[in-house]
């Protein structure tokens, strides 16, 4: 018998996971774009390479967060679970990366 025949409810955990990781990646990417293009309209001749570097870093981080979220959601839909569901190292690395990016974004915004 398959899980569909038994009527096992997989719940919405995977869907909530993908939505939260996607929201986080969009927020990180949008903030990077805002800082990188902050003076695009008002002062196009005063672009600072540091802002572009931080914007590119934010884009890379946003893509990495999105990919990590997709993998987490895929893992949560499998039954039985292939490995422990908790990922403390991934969560800690993501938190540290977002915090460091936030500090870099704030620093570059004051330039």
mmCIF file of N, CA and C in Angstrom:
data_model
loop_
_atom_site.group_PDB
_atom_site.id
_atom_site.type_symbol
_atom_site.label_atom_id
_atom_site.label_comp_id
_atom_site.label_asym_id
_atom_site.label_seq_id
_atom_site.Cartn_x
_atom_site.Cartn_y
_atom_site.Cartn_z
ATOM 1 N N UNK A 1 0.824 -1.175 0.000
ATOM 2 C CA UNK A 1 0.000 0.000 0.000
ATOM 3 C C UNK A 1 0.875 1.247 0.000
ATOM 4 N N UNK A 2 0.450 2.237 -0.744
ATOM 5 C CA UNK A 2 1.170 3.500 -0.757
ATOM 6 C C UNK A 2 0.607 4.420 0.315
ATOM 7 N N UNK A 3 1.318 5.520 0.539
ATOM 8 C CA UNK A 3 0.847 6.461 1.553
ATOM 9 C C UNK A 3 -0.457 7.118 1.135
ATOM 10 N N UNK A 4 -0.699 7.247 -0.172
ATOM 11 C CA UNK A 4 -1.955 7.841 -0.633
ATOM 12 C C UNK A 4 -3.124 6.910 -0.333
ATOM 13 N N UNK A 5 -2.880 5.603 -0.439
ATOM 14 C CA UNK A 5 -3.952 4.648 -0.163
ATOM 15 C C UNK A 5 -4.269 4.582 1.326
ATOM 16 N N UNK A 6 -3.278 4.735 2.155
ATOM 17 C CA UNK A 6 -3.488 4.682 3.593
ATOM 18 C C UNK A 6 -4.115 5.976 4.087
ATOM 19 N N UNK A 7 -3.889 7.097 3.383
ATOM 20 C CA UNK A 7 -4.447 8.377 3.772
ATOM 21 C C UNK A 7 -3.593 9.113 4.775
ATOM 22 N N UNK A 8 -2.279 8.967 4.667
ATOM 23 C CA UNK A 8 -1.369 9.652 5.575
ATOM 24 C C UNK A 8 -1.345 11.134 5.209
ATOM 25 N N UNK A 9 -1.541 11.968 6.208
ATOM 26 C CA UNK A 9 -1.494 13.410 6.005
ATOM 27 C C UNK A 9 -0.076 13.890 6.266
ATOM 28 N N UNK A 10 0.562 14.406 5.243
ATOM 29 C CA UNK A 10 1.942 14.876 5.391
ATOM 30 C C UNK A 10 1.998 16.248 6.048
ATOM 31 N N UNK A 11 0.878 16.909 6.183
ATOM 32 C CA UNK A 11 0.859 18.210 6.837
ATOM 33 C C UNK A 11 1.389 19.312 5.948
ATOM 34 N N UNK A 12 1.506 20.460 6.533
ATOM 35 C CA UNK A 12 1.945 21.624 5.786
ATOM 36 C C UNK A 12 3.346 22.078 6.171
ATOM 37 N N UNK A 13 4.078 21.236 6.861
ATOM 38 C CA UNK A 13 5.401 21.626 7.341
ATOM 39 C C UNK A 13 6.332 21.986 6.189
ATOM 40 N N UNK A 14 6.348 21.186 5.146
ATOM 41 C CA UNK A 14 7.236 21.470 4.013
ATOM 42 C C UNK A 14 6.834 22.768 3.323
ATOM 43 N N UNK A 15 5.541 23.005 3.205
ATOM 44 C CA UNK A 15 5.072 24.238 2.565
ATOM 45 C C UNK A 15 5.442 25.472 3.390
ATOM 46 N N UNK A 16 5.260 25.396 4.683
ATOM 47 C CA UNK A 16 5.642 26.519 5.551
ATOM 48 C C UNK A 16 7.148 26.746 5.501
ATOM 49 N N UNK A 17 7.906 25.678 5.430
ATOM 50 C CA UNK A 17 9.362 25.793 5.360
ATOM 51 C C UNK A 17 9.788 26.523 4.101
ATOM 52 N N UNK A 18 9.262 26.110 2.961
ATOM 53 C CA UNK A 18 9.668 26.743 1.706
ATOM 54 C C UNK A 18 9.232 28.199 1.666
ATOM 55 N N UNK A 19 8.083 28.498 2.242
ATOM 56 C CA UNK A 19 7.621 29.887 2.254
ATOM 57 C C UNK A 19 8.521 30.760 3.127
ATOM 58 N N UNK A 20 8.939 30.266 4.275
ATOM 59 C CA UNK A 20 9.780 31.081 5.158
ATOM 60 C C UNK A 20 11.175 31.280 4.566
ATOM 61 N N UNK A 21 11.750 30.253 3.988
ATOM 62 C CA UNK A 21 13.068 30.399 3.376
ATOM 63 C C UNK A 21 12.998 31.314 2.153
ATOM 64 N N UNK A 22 11.909 31.227 1.392
ATOM 65 C CA UNK A 22 11.755 32.087 0.225
ATOM 66 C C UNK A 22 11.610 33.545 0.653
ATOM 67 N N UNK A 23 10.814 33.802 1.682
ATOM 68 C CA UNK A 23 10.676 35.173 2.192
ATOM 69 C C UNK A 23 12.024 35.717 2.654
ATOM 70 N N UNK A 24 12.787 34.904 3.326
ATOM 71 C CA UNK A 24 14.102 35.345 3.805
ATOM 72 C C UNK A 24 15.023 35.662 2.641
ATOM 73 N N UNK A 25 15.034 34.805 1.619
ATOM 74 C CA UNK A 25 15.919 35.054 0.477
ATOM 75 C C UNK A 25 15.500 36.306 -0.291
ATOM 76 N N UNK A 26 14.202 36.549 -0.414
ATOM 77 C CA UNK A 26 13.734 37.761 -1.094
ATOM 78 C C UNK A 26 14.135 39.003 -0.303
ATOM 79 N N UNK A 27 13.995 38.956 1.011
ATOM 80 C CA UNK A 27 14.358 40.102 1.843
ATOM 81 C C UNK A 27 15.852 40.405 1.750
ATOM 82 N N UNK A 28 16.679 39.377 1.803
ATOM 83 C CA UNK A 28 18.127 39.575 1.713
ATOM 84 C C UNK A 28 18.497 40.155 0.348
ATOM 85 N N UNK A 29 17.952 39.592 -0.711
ATOM 86 C CA UNK A 29 18.248 40.086 -2.055
ATOM 87 C C UNK A 29 17.761 41.509 -2.275
ATOM 88 N N UNK A 30 16.570 41.817 -1.794
ATOM 89 C CA UNK A 30 16.018 43.165 -1.967
ATOM 90 C C UNK A 30 16.852 44.198 -1.214
ATOM 91 N N UNK A 31 17.266 43.878 -0.007
ATOM 92 C CA UNK A 31 18.106 44.816 0.740
ATOM 93 C C UNK A 31 19.449 45.043 0.052
ATOM 94 N N UNK A 32 20.008 43.997 -0.500
ATOM 95 C CA UNK A 32 21.262 44.145 -1.240
ATOM 96 C C UNK A 32 21.096 45.030 -2.463
ATOM 97 N N UNK A 33 19.991 44.854 -3.181
ATOM 98 C CA UNK A 33 19.732 45.693 -4.354
ATOM 99 C C UNK A 33 19.499 47.150 -3.959
ATOM 100 N N UNK A 34 18.797 47.363 -2.878
ATOM 101 C CA UNK A 34 18.546 48.731 -2.425
ATOM 102 C C UNK A 34 19.832 49.456 -2.057
ATOM 103 N N UNK A 35 20.719 48.770 -1.380
ATOM 104 C CA UNK A 35 21.979 49.410 -1.002
ATOM 105 C C UNK A 35 22.872 49.608 -2.226
ATOM 106 N N UNK A 36 22.933 48.617 -3.100
ATOM 107 C CA UNK A 36 23.793 48.724 -4.279
ATOM 108 C C UNK A 36 23.320 49.839 -5.214
ATOM 109 N N UNK A 37 22.021 50.000 -5.357
ATOM 110 C CA UNK A 37 21.499 50.998 -6.286
ATOM 111 C C UNK A 37 20.979 52.253 -5.621
ATOM 112 N N UNK A 38 21.377 52.486 -4.391
ATOM 113 C CA UNK A 38 20.851 53.622 -3.624
ATOM 114 C C UNK A 38 21.091 54.959 -4.317
ATOM 115 N N UNK A 39 22.271 55.173 -4.840
ATOM 116 C CA UNK A 39 22.602 56.453 -5.460
ATOM 117 C C UNK A 39 22.518 56.407 -6.978
ATOM 118 N N UNK A 40 21.889 55.406 -7.511
ATOM 119 C CA UNK A 40 21.816 55.253 -8.970
ATOM 120 C C UNK A 40 21.142 56.443 -9.624
ATOM 121 N N UNK A 41 20.054 56.897 -9.065
ATOM 122 C CA UNK A 41 19.296 57.989 -9.661
ATOM 123 C C UNK A 41 19.842 59.350 -9.249
ATOM 124 N N UNK A 42 20.102 59.524 -7.953
ATOM 125 C CA UNK A 42 20.487 60.846 -7.463
ATOM 126 C C UNK A 42 21.952 61.206 -7.723
ATOM 127 N N UNK A 43 22.864 60.251 -7.607
ATOM 128 C CA UNK A 43 24.297 60.521 -7.776
ATOM 129 C C UNK A 43 24.955 59.398 -8.591
ATOM 130 N N UNK A 44 24.657 59.314 -9.885
ATOM 131 C CA UNK A 44 25.208 58.177 -10.657
ATOM 132 C C UNK A 44 26.725 58.199 -10.811
ATOM 133 N N UNK A 45 27.354 59.362 -10.638
ATOM 134 C CA UNK A 45 28.811 59.431 -10.792
ATOM 135 C C UNK A 45 29.565 59.088 -9.504
ATOM 136 N N UNK A 46 28.850 58.873 -8.410
ATOM 137 C CA UNK A 46 29.492 58.608 -7.127
ATOM 138 C C UNK A 46 29.321 57.160 -6.661
ATOM 139 N N UNK A 47 29.191 56.246 -7.564
ATOM 140 C CA UNK A 47 29.021 54.850 -7.168
ATOM 141 C C UNK A 47 30.289 54.342 -6.515
ATOM 142 N N UNK A 48 30.106 53.622 -5.468
ATOM 143 C CA UNK A 48 31.233 53.059 -4.733
ATOM 144 C C UNK A 48 31.279 51.555 -5.003
ATOM 145 N N UNK A 49 32.467 51.067 -5.313
ATOM 146 C CA UNK A 49 32.626 49.640 -5.598
ATOM 147 C C UNK A 49 32.233 48.754 -4.428
ATOM 148 N N UNK A 50 32.404 49.274 -3.216
ATOM 149 C CA UNK A 50 32.029 48.508 -2.029
ATOM 150 C C UNK A 50 30.537 48.198 -2.028
ATOM 151 N N UNK A 51 29.722 49.159 -2.440
ATOM 152 C CA UNK A 51 28.279 48.916 -2.496
ATOM 153 C C UNK A 51 27.948 47.809 -3.490
ATOM 154 N N UNK A 52 28.623 47.811 -4.629
ATOM 155 C CA UNK A 52 28.387 46.753 -5.616
ATOM 156 C C UNK A 52 28.804 45.398 -5.073
ATOM 157 N N UNK A 53 29.918 45.366 -4.370
ATOM 158 C CA UNK A 53 30.395 44.104 -3.804
ATOM 159 C C UNK A 53 29.408 43.576 -2.761
ATOM 160 N N UNK A 54 28.898 44.475 -1.921
ATOM 161 C CA UNK A 54 27.940 44.053 -0.901
ATOM 162 C C UNK A 54 26.625 43.629 -1.550
ATOM 163 N N UNK A 55 26.202 44.338 -2.594
ATOM 164 C CA UNK A 55 24.997 43.942 -3.319
ATOM 165 C C UNK A 55 25.148 42.569 -3.962
ATOM 166 N N UNK A 56 26.320 42.311 -4.544
ATOM 167 C CA UNK A 56 26.579 40.997 -5.140
ATOM 168 C C UNK A 56 26.611 39.913 -4.070
ATOM 169 N N UNK A 57 27.211 40.228 -2.921
ATOM 170 C CA UNK A 57 27.232 39.275 -1.810
ATOM 171 C C UNK A 57 25.815 38.964 -1.337
ATOM 172 N N UNK A 58 24.979 39.999 -1.279
ATOM 173 C CA UNK A 58 23.586 39.792 -0.877
ATOM 174 C C UNK A 58 22.853 38.915 -1.884
ATOM 175 N N UNK A 59 23.115 39.104 -3.159
ATOM 176 C CA UNK A 59 22.465 38.280 -4.185
ATOM 177 C C UNK A 59 22.902 36.814 -4.063
ATOM 178 N N UNK A 60 24.186 36.609 -3.850
ATOM 179 C CA UNK A 60 24.692 35.237 -3.685
ATOM 180 C C UNK A 60 24.095 34.593 -2.438
ATOM 181 N N UNK A 61 24.038 35.352 -1.349
ATOM 182 C CA UNK A 61 23.462 34.832 -0.114
ATOM 183 C C UNK A 61 21.976 34.526 -0.288
ATOM 184 N N UNK A 62 21.266 35.379 -1.011
ATOM 185 C CA UNK A 62 19.841 35.147 -1.256
ATOM 186 C C UNK A 62 19.628 33.850 -2.040
ATOM 187 N N UNK A 63 20.443 33.617 -3.042
ATOM 188 C CA UNK A 63 20.329 32.382 -3.824
ATOM 189 C C UNK A 63 20.659 31.172 -2.962
ATOM 190 N N UNK A 64 21.689 31.283 -2.131
ATOM 191 C CA UNK A 64 22.066 30.167 -1.253
ATOM 192 C C UNK A 64 20.952 29.856 -0.250
ATOM 193 N N UNK A 65 20.326 30.891 0.299
ATOM 194 C CA UNK A 65 19.229 30.682 1.241
ATOM 195 C C UNK A 65 18.050 30.020 0.546
ATOM 196 N N UNK A 66 17.749 30.446 -0.664
ATOM 197 C CA UNK A 66 16.642 29.844 -1.415
ATOM 198 C C UNK A 66 16.899 28.366 -1.687
ATOM 199 N N UNK A 67 18.115 28.038 -2.102
ATOM 200 C CA UNK A 67 18.472 26.637 -2.386
ATOM 201 C C UNK A 67 18.402 25.802 -1.109
ATOM 202 N N UNK A 68 18.902 26.343 -0.011
ATOM 203 C CA UNK A 68 18.840 25.618 1.266
ATOM 204 C C UNK A 68 17.385 25.365 1.656
ATOM 205 N N UNK A 69 16.527 26.339 1.442
ATOM 206 C CA UNK A 69 15.108 26.168 1.752
ATOM 207 C C UNK A 69 14.458 25.098 0.906
ATOM 208 N N UNK A 70 14.791 25.073 -0.365
ATOM 209 C CA UNK A 70 14.242 24.021 -1.249
ATOM 210 C C UNK A 70 14.685 22.635 -0.791
ATOM 211 N N UNK A 71 15.937 22.513 -0.424
ATOM 212 C CA UNK A 71 16.436 21.211 0.049
ATOM 213 C C UNK A 71 15.765 20.793 1.346
ATOM 214 N N UNK A 72 15.573 21.762 2.252
ATOM 215 C CA UNK A 72 14.899 21.446 3.522
ATOM 216 C C UNK A 72 13.463 21.000 3.269
ATOM 217 N N UNK A 73 12.768 21.694 2.385
ATOM 218 C CA UNK A 73 11.386 21.324 2.087
ATOM 219 C C UNK A 73 11.322 19.940 1.441
ATOM 220 N N UNK A 74 12.260 19.656 0.556
ATOM 221 C CA UNK A 74 12.299 18.337 -0.086
ATOM 222 C C UNK A 74 12.538 17.240 0.950
ATOM 223 N N UNK A 75 13.433 17.503 1.900
ATOM 224 C CA UNK A 75 13.705 16.522 2.946
ATOM 225 C C UNK A 75 12.477 16.282 3.826
ATOM 226 N N UNK A 76 11.717 17.332 4.073
ATOM 227 C CA UNK A 76 10.548 17.196 4.944
ATOM 228 C C UNK A 76 9.386 16.456 4.284
ATOM 229 N N UNK A 77 9.374 16.374 2.949
ATOM 230 C CA UNK A 77 8.286 15.663 2.279
ATOM 231 C C UNK A 77 8.549 14.161 2.181
ATOM 232 N N UNK A 78 9.769 13.740 2.407
ATOM 233 C CA UNK A 78 10.098 12.310 2.307
ATOM 234 C C UNK A 78 9.646 11.574 3.557
ATOM 235 N N UNK A 79 9.153 10.392 3.350
ATOM 236 C CA UNK A 79 8.782 9.517 4.472
ATOM 237 C C UNK A 79 9.351 8.146 4.208
ATOM 238 N N UNK A 80 10.033 7.533 5.114
ATOM 239 C CA UNK A 80 10.506 8.071 6.386
ATOM 240 C C UNK A 80 11.562 9.135 6.132
ATOM 241 N N UNK A 81 11.756 9.987 7.121
ATOM 242 C CA UNK A 81 12.726 11.058 6.979
ATOM 243 C C UNK A 81 14.115 10.458 6.767
ATOM 244 N N UNK A 82 14.864 10.937 5.765
ATOM 245 C CA UNK A 82 16.151 10.328 5.441
ATOM 246 C C UNK A 82 17.256 10.596 6.458
ATOM 247 N N UNK A 83 17.124 11.637 7.223
ATOM 248 C CA UNK A 83 18.136 11.995 8.218
ATOM 249 C C UNK A 83 17.458 12.849 9.276
ATOM 250 N N UNK A 84 18.154 13.174 10.320
ATOM 251 C CA UNK A 84 17.517 14.033 11.330
ATOM 252 C C UNK A 84 17.037 15.345 10.714
ATOM 253 N N UNK A 85 15.865 15.781 11.104
ATOM 254 C CA UNK A 85 15.262 16.964 10.512
ATOM 255 C C UNK A 85 15.939 18.245 10.981
ATOM 256 N N UNK A 86 16.368 18.281 12.221
ATOM 257 C CA UNK A 86 17.004 19.485 12.749
ATOM 258 C C UNK A 86 18.308 19.755 12.010
ATOM 259 N N UNK A 87 18.544 21.005 11.708
ATOM 260 C CA UNK A 87 19.776 21.397 11.025
ATOM 261 C C UNK A 87 20.379 22.595 11.742
ATOM 262 N N UNK A 88 20.904 22.392 12.951
ATOM 263 C CA UNK A 88 21.393 23.532 13.738
ATOM 264 C C UNK A 88 22.563 24.259 13.081
ATOM 265 N N UNK A 89 23.417 23.536 12.393
ATOM 266 C CA UNK A 89 24.566 24.173 11.747
ATOM 267 C C UNK A 89 24.107 25.082 10.604
ATOM 268 N N UNK A 90 23.141 24.615 9.816
ATOM 269 C CA UNK A 90 22.604 25.419 8.723
ATOM 270 C C UNK A 90 21.931 26.675 9.260
ATOM 271 N N UNK A 91 21.141 26.521 10.318
ATOM 272 C CA UNK A 91 20.451 27.667 10.906
ATOM 273 C C UNK A 91 21.453 28.677 11.482
ATOM 274 N N UNK A 92 22.460 28.190 12.164
ATOM 275 C CA UNK A 92 23.459 29.084 12.754
ATOM 276 C C UNK A 92 24.249 29.816 11.663
ATOM 277 N N UNK A 93 24.659 29.091 10.638
ATOM 278 C CA UNK A 93 25.411 29.726 9.540
ATOM 279 C C UNK A 93 24.565 30.767 8.822
ATOM 280 N N UNK A 94 23.306 30.459 8.609
ATOM 281 C CA UNK A 94 22.409 31.408 7.953
ATOM 282 C C UNK A 94 22.238 32.655 8.814
ATOM 283 N N UNK A 95 22.031 32.473 10.102
ATOM 284 C CA UNK A 95 21.884 33.611 11.001
ATOM 285 C C UNK A 95 23.118 34.490 11.057
ATOM 286 N N UNK A 96 24.286 33.868 11.144
ATOM 287 C CA UNK A 96 25.538 34.627 11.181
ATOM 288 C C UNK A 96 25.748 35.369 9.862
ATOM 289 N N UNK A 97 25.480 34.701 8.740
ATOM 290 C CA UNK A 97 25.660 35.337 7.430
ATOM 291 C C UNK A 97 24.721 36.529 7.259
ATOM 292 N N UNK A 98 23.484 36.388 7.685
ATOM 293 C CA UNK A 98 22.534 37.499 7.566
ATOM 294 C C UNK A 98 22.924 38.643 8.496
ATOM 295 N N UNK A 99 23.391 38.336 9.689
ATOM 296 C CA UNK A 99 23.823 39.374 10.614
ATOM 297 C C UNK A 99 25.026 40.135 10.061
ATOM 298 N N UNK A 100 26.016 39.412 9.550
ATOM 299 C CA UNK A 100 27.196 40.072 8.974
ATOM 300 C C UNK A 100 26.820 40.891 7.745
ATOM 301 N N UNK A 101 25.920 40.375 6.931
ATOM 302 C CA UNK A 101 25.466 41.133 5.764
ATOM 303 C C UNK A 101 24.725 42.392 6.201
ATOM 304 N N UNK A 102 23.919 42.287 7.244
ATOM 305 C CA UNK A 102 23.217 43.457 7.762
ATOM 306 C C UNK A 102 24.175 44.533 8.238
ATOM 307 N N UNK A 103 25.225 44.134 8.939
ATOM 308 C CA UNK A 103 26.238 45.092 9.399
ATOM 309 C C UNK A 103 26.931 45.733 8.198
ATOM 310 N N UNK A 104 27.253 44.927 7.192
ATOM 311 C CA UNK A 104 27.901 45.462 5.988
ATOM 312 C C UNK A 104 26.969 46.419 5.243
ATOM 313 N N UNK A 105 25.689 46.080 5.162
ATOM 314 C CA UNK A 105 24.727 46.950 4.494
ATOM 315 C C UNK A 105 24.582 48.276 5.237
ATOM 316 N N UNK A 106 24.513 48.220 6.560
ATOM 317 C CA UNK A 106 24.409 49.455 7.342
ATOM 318 C C UNK A 106 25.676 50.297 7.214
ATOM 319 N N UNK A 107 26.812 49.645 7.197
ATOM 320 C CA UNK A 107 28.076 50.363 7.068
ATOM 321 C C UNK A 107 28.165 51.047 5.713
ATOM 322 N N UNK A 108 27.794 50.339 4.665
ATOM 323 C CA UNK A 108 27.888 50.928 3.324
ATOM 324 C C UNK A 108 26.835 52.001 3.098
ATOM 325 N N UNK A 109 25.732 51.929 3.811
ATOM 326 C CA UNK A 109 24.683 52.941 3.669
ATOM 327 C C UNK A 109 25.122 54.276 4.240
ATOM 328 N N UNK A 110 26.065 54.267 5.168
ATOM 329 C CA UNK A 110 26.547 55.506 5.748
ATOM 330 C C UNK A 110 27.646 56.158 4.914
ATOM 331 N N UNK A 111 28.171 55.450 3.933
ATOM 332 C CA UNK A 111 29.242 56.006 3.094
ATOM 333 C C UNK A 111 28.712 57.029 2.118
#
